[in-house]
Coordinates of C-alpha atoms in Angstrom, one line a residue:
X1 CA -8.5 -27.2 -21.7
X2 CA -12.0 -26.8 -22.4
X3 CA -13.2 -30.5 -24.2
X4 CA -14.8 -30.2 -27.4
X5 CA -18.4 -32.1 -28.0
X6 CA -18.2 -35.6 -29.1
X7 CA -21.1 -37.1 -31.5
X8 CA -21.9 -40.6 -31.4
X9 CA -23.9 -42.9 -33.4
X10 CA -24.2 -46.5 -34.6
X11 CA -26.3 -48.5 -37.1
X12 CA -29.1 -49.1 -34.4
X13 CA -28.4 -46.2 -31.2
X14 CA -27.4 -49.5 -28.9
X15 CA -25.5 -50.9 -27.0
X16 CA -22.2 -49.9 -29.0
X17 CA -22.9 -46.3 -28.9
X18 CA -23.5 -46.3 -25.4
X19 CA -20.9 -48.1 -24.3
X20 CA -18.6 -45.6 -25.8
X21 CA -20.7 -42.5 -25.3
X22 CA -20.1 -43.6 -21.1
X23 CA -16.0 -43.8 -21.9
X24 CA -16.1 -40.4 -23.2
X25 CA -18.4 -39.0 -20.2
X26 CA -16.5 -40.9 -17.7
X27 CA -13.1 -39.0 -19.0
X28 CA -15.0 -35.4 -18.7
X29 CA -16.0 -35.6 -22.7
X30 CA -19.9 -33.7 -23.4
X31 CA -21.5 -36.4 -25.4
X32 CA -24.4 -36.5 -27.9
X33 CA -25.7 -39.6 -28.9
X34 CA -28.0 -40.0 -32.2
X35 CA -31.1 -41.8 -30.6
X36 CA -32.2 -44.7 -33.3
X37 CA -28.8 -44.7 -34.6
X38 CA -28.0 -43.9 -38.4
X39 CA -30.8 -46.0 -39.4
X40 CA -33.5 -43.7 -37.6
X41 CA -31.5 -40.7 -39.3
X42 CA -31.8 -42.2 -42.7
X43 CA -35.6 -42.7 -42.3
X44 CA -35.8 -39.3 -40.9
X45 CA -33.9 -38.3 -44.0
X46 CA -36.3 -40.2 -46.5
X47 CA -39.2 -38.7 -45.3
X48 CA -38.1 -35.1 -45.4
X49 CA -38.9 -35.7 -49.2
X50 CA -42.0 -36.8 -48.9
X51 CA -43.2 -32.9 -47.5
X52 CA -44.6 -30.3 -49.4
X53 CA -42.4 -26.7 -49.2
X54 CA -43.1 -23.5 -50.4
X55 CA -40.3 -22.7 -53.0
X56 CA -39.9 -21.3 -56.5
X57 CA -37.6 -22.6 -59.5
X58 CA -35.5 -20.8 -61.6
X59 CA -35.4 -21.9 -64.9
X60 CA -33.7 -20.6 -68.2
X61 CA -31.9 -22.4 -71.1
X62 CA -28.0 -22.9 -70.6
X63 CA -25.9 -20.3 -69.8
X64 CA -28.3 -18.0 -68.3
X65 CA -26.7 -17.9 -65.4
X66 CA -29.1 -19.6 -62.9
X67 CA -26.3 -20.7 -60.8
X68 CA -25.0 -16.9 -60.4
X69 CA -28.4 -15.8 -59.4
X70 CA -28.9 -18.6 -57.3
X71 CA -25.9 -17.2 -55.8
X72 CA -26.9 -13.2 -55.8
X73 CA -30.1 -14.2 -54.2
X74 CA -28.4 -15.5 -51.4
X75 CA -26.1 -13.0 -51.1
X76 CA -29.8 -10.5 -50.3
X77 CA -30.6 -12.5 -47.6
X78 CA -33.2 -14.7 -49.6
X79 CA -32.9 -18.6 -48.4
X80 CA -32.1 -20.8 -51.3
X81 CA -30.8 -24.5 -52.0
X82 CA -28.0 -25.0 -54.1
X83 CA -28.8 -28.7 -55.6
X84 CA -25.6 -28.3 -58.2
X85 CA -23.4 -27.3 -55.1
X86 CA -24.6 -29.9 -52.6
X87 CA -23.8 -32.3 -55.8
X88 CA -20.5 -30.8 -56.7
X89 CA -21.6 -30.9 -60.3
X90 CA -22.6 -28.7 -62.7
X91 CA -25.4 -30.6 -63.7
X92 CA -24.0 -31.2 -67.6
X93 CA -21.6 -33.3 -69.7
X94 CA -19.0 -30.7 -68.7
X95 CA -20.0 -30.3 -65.0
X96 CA -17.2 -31.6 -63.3
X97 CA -14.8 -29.7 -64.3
X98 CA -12.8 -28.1 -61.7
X99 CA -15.3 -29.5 -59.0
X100 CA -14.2 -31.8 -55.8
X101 CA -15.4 -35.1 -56.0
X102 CA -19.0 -36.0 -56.2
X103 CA -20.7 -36.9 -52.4
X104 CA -22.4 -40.5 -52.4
X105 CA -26.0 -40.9 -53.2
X106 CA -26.6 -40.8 -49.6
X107 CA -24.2 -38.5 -48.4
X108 CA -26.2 -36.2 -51.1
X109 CA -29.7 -37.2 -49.4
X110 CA -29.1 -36.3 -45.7
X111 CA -27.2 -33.0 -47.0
X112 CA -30.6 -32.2 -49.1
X113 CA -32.4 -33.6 -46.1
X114 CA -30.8 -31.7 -43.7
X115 CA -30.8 -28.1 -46.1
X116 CA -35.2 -29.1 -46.6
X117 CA -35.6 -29.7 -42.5
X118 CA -34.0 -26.1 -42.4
X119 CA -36.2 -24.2 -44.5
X120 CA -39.0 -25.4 -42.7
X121 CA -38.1 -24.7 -39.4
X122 CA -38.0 -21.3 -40.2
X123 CA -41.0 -21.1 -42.8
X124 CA -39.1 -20.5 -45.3
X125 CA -40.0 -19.7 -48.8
X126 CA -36.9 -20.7 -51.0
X127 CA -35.4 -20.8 -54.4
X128 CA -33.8 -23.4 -56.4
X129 CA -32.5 -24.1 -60.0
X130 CA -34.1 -25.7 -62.0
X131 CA -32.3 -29.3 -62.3
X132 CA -33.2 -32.9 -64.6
X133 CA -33.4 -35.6 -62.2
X134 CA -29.5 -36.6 -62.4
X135 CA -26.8 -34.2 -61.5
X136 CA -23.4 -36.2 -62.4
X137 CA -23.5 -38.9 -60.9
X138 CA -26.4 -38.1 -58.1
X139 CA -29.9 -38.4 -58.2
X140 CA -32.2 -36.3 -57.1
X141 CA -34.9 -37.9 -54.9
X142 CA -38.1 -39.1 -57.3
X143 CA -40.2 -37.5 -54.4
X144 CA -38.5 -34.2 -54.0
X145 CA -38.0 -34.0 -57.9
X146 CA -41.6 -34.5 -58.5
X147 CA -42.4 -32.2 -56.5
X148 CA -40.2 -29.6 -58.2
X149 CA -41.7 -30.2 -61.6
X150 CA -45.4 -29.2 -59.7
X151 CA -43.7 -25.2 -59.1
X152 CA -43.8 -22.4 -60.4
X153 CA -40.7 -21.8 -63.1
X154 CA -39.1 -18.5 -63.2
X155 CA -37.6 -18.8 -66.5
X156 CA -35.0 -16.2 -67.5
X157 CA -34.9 -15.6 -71.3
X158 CA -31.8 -14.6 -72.6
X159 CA -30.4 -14.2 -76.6
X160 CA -28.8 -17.2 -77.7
X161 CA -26.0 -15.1 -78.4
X162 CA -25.2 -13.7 -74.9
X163 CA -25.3 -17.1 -73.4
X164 CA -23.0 -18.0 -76.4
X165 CA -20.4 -15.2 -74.9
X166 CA -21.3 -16.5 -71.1
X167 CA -20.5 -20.2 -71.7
X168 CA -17.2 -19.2 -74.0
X169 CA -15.7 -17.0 -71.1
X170 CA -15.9 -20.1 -68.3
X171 CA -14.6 -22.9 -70.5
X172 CA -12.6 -21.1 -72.3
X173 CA -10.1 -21.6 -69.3
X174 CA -10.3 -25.2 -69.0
X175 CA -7.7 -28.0 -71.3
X176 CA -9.1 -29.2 -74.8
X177 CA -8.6 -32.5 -73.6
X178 CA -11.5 -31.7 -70.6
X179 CA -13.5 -30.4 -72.8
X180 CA -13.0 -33.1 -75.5
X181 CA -13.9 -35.6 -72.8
X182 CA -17.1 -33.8 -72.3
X183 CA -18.0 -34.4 -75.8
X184 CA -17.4 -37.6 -75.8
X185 CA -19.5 -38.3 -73.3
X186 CA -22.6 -37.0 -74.9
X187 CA -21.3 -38.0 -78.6
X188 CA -24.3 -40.3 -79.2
X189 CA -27.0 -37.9 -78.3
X190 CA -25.6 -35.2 -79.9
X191 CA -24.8 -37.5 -83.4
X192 CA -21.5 -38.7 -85.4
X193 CA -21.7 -35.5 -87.4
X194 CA -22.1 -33.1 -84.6
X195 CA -19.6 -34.5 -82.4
X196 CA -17.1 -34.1 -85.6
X197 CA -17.5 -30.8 -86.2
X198 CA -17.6 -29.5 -82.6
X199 CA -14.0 -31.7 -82.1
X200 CA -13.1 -29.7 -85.1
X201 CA -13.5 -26.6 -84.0
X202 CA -12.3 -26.7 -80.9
X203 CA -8.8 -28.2 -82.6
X204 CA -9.5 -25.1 -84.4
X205 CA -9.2 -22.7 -81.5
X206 CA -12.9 -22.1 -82.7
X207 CA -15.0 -22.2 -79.0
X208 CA -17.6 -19.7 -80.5
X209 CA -18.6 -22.6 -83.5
X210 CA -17.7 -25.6 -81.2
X211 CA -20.0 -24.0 -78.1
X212 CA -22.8 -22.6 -80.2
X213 CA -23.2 -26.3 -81.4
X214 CA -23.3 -28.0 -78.1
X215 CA -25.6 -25.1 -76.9
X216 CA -28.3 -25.7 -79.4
X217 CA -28.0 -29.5 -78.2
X218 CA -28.1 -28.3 -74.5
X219 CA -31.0 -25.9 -75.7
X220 CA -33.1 -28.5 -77.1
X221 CA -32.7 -30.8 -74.2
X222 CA -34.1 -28.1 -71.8
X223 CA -36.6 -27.3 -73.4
X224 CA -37.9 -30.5 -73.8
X225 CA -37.5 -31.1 -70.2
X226 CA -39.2 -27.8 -69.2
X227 CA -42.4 -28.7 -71.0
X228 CA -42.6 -32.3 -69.4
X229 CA -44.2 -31.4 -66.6
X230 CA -47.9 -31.7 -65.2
X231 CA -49.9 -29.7 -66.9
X232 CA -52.3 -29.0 -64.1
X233 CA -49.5 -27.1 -62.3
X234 CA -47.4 -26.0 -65.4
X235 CA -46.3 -22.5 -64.2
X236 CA -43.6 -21.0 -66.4
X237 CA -42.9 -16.8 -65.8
X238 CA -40.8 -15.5 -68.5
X239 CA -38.4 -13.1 -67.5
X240 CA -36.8 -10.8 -70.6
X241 CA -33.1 -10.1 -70.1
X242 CA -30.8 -8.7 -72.7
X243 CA -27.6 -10.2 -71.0
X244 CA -26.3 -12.8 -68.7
X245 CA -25.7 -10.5 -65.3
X246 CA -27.0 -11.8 -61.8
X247 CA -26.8 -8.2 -60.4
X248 CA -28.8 -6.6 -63.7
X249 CA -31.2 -9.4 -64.0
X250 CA -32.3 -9.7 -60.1
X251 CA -30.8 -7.0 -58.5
X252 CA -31.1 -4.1 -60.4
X253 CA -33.9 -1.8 -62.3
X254 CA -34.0 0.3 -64.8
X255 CA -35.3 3.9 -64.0
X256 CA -35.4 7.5 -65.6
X257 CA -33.1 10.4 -63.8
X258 CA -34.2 13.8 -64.6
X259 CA -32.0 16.6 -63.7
X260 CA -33.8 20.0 -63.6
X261 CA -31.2 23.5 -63.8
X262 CA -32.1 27.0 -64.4
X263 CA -30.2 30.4 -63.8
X264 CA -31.5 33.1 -61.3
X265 CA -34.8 33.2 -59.4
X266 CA -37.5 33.6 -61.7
X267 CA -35.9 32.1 -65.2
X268 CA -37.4 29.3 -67.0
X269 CA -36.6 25.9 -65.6
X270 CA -35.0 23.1 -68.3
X271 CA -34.5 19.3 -67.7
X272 CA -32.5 16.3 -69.3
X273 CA -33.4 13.1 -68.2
X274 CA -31.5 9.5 -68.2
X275 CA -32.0 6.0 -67.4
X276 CA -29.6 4.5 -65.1
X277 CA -30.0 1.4 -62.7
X278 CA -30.9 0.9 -59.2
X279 CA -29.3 -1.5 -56.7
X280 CA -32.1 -2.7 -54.7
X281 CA -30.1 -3.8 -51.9
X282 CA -27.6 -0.6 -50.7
X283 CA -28.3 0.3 -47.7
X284 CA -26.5 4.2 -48.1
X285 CA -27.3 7.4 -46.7
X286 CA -26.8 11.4 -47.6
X287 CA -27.6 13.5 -50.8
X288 CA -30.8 12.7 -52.2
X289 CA -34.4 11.8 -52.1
X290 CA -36.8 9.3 -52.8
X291 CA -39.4 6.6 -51.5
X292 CA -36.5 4.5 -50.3
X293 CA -33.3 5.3 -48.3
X294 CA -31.8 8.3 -48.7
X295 CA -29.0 8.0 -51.5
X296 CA -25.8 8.5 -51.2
X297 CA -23.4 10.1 -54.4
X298 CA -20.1 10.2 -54.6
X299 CA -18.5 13.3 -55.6
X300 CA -15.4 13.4 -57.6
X301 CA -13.8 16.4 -55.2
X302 CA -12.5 18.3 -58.3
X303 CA -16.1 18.9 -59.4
X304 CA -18.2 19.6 -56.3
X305 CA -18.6 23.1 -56.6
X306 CA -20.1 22.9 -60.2
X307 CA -23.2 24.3 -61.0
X308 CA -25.7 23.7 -63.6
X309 CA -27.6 26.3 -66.2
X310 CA -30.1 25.1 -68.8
X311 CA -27.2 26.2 -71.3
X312 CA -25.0 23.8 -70.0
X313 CA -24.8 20.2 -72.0
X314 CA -23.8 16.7 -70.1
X315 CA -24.8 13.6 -69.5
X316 CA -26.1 13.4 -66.4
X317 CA -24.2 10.4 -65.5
X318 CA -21.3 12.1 -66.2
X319 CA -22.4 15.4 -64.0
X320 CA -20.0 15.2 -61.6
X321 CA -17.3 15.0 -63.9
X322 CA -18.1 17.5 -66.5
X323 CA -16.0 20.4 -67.4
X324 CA -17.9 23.7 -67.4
X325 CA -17.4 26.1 -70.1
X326 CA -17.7 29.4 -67.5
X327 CA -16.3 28.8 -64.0
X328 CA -18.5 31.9 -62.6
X329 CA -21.4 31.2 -60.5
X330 CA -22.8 34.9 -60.9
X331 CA -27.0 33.8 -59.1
X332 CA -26.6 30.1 -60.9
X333 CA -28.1 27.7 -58.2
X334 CA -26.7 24.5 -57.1
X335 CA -28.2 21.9 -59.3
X336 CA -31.2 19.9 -58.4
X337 CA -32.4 16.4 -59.3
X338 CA -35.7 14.4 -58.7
X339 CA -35.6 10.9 -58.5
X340 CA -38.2 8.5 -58.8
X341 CA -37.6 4.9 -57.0
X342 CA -39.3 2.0 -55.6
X343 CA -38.6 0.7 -51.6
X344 CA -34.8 0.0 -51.1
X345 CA -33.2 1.1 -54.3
X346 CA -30.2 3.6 -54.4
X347 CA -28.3 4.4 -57.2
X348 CA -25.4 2.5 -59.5
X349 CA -23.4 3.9 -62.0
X350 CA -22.2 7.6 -60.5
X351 CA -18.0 7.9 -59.7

């Protein structure tokens, strides 16, 4: 049987190592040896954060979802470093729920190290979320997190109320006792009388109440943190979302459909027009035209021979579903649509 790899390394890269690393050669064993030993890697480690990278933060109050676009970036292809997930933490008093156990400090370093080396090799541009020094029980390096509070925040603004709904649905799940526990821990920041009511409420069954106070705490606390930064290199781009969605906030656009129908040759041509979103990253082909790629609409098969007059009334995003008044098609023409799109956007929303 084919032998798998063996990895070798001790404090120093000496003698121990090498003894062993010739044991496992002499029995037919590939060997790699880690030259310096653990104590080289570590310094190799410390000085990766000591290096200036090209990246861009992602900011927004809690429950805005940064984690989930984090996520949806990568998800396009676009490099990223997930701090909370190399941390296994959440990042707040409630961040460990349903999470594996924390790394070690250093375990955390050479995973950050390792994820910082990467990027670089391959020039890399990358995003991150925006993170206070201390994730749980980690810290993120003074050097690296320094560096982070010098770039440029994109910080996605969304109504108190919709991060209200966001944070309710993913607790919601978890024991009172957990999320009991959670208050606790930040009882003497948030004050006796806070701490009380929000225990009270979520006796009550009351999350919306209990939440909405801990997320004006939390809300405070960022934004306090968001403004201590250098003011030389203070960068914050506000980004205006209605609702907490990864896809609709980074992924998808706005645009204006207009359908255009008329009867025989030579009749007036009418239009109705719609705004429906684009997915930026669908890669489809067929039907219809535009800057991008070609898109591609499904038809429901009960409705493909429809056809369109200026008498007929629908919602366009409802076209191919409609039920026409008059079955005939005595000179009506198929109908036709003009679409106006950026590079790599298709459309979202048509059955």
């Amino acid at each position: 049987d084919e032998k798998h790899p063996v990895y070798l390394h001790c404090w120093r890269g000496g003698m121990r190592s090498a003894a062993v690393a010739w044991l496992f050669r002499f029995y037919g064993y590939p060997v790699y040896v880690l030259n310096g030993g653990y104590k080289s890697y570590r310094q190799w480690a410390a000085n990766q954060f000591e290096k200036d990278y090209h990246f861009a933060v992602i900011g927004g109050y809690t429950g805005s979802g940064k984690t989930e676009i984090l996520l949806e970036l990568a998800a396009q292809q676009q490099a990223i470093i997930d701090l909370e997930g190399l941390a296994k933490h959440k990042g707040s008093a409630f961040g460990n729920l349903n999470r594996e156990p924390q790394p070690s400090q250093e375990m955390f370093e050479n995973l950050l190290a390792l994820e910082l080396y990467n990027k670089e090799k391959n020039n890399a541009c990358f995003w991150l979320e925006d993170e206070s020094q201390r994730i749980g029980n980690i810290n993120i390096p003074k050097l690296f997190w320094d560096r982070m509070r010098t770039k440029p925040v994109y910080f996605i603004n969304i109504p108190f109320d919709a991060r209200l709904t966001f944070i309710i649905k993913y607790y919601a799940s978890f024991s009172k006792e957990s999320i009991a526990d959670g208050i606790d821990r930040i009882k003497k920041r948030l004050g006796p009388l806070e701490t009380k009511t929000a225990l009270a409420f979520l006796k009550e069954d009351n999350y919306k109440e209990c939440f909405a106070i801990l997320l004006q705490y939390y809300d405070k606390l960022y934004k306090k943190g968001l403004l201590h930064r250098d003011e030389n290199n203070l960068q914050i781009i506000n980004i205006e979302a209605e609702k907490v969605d990864e896809k609709a906030n980074f992924e998808y656009r706005d645009i204006t459909i207009t359908a255009y129908t008329k009867d025989a040759e030579g009749s007036s041509e009418e239009s109705t027009s719609t705004k429906i979103t684009l997915d930026k990253k669908y890669n489809g082909n067929g039907g219809g035209t535009g800057t991008g790629p070609k898109l591609d609409i499904v038809v429901d098969e009960t409705k493909k021979d429809f056809k369109a007059t200026e008498d007929t009334q629908f919602n366009f995003l409802d076209v191919f579903k409609v039920t026409v008044a008059d079955n005939s098609n005595d000179g009506r023409t198929e109908l036709n649509f003009k679409i106006d799109v950026g590079s790599n956007a298709t459309l979202k929303g048509l059955d």
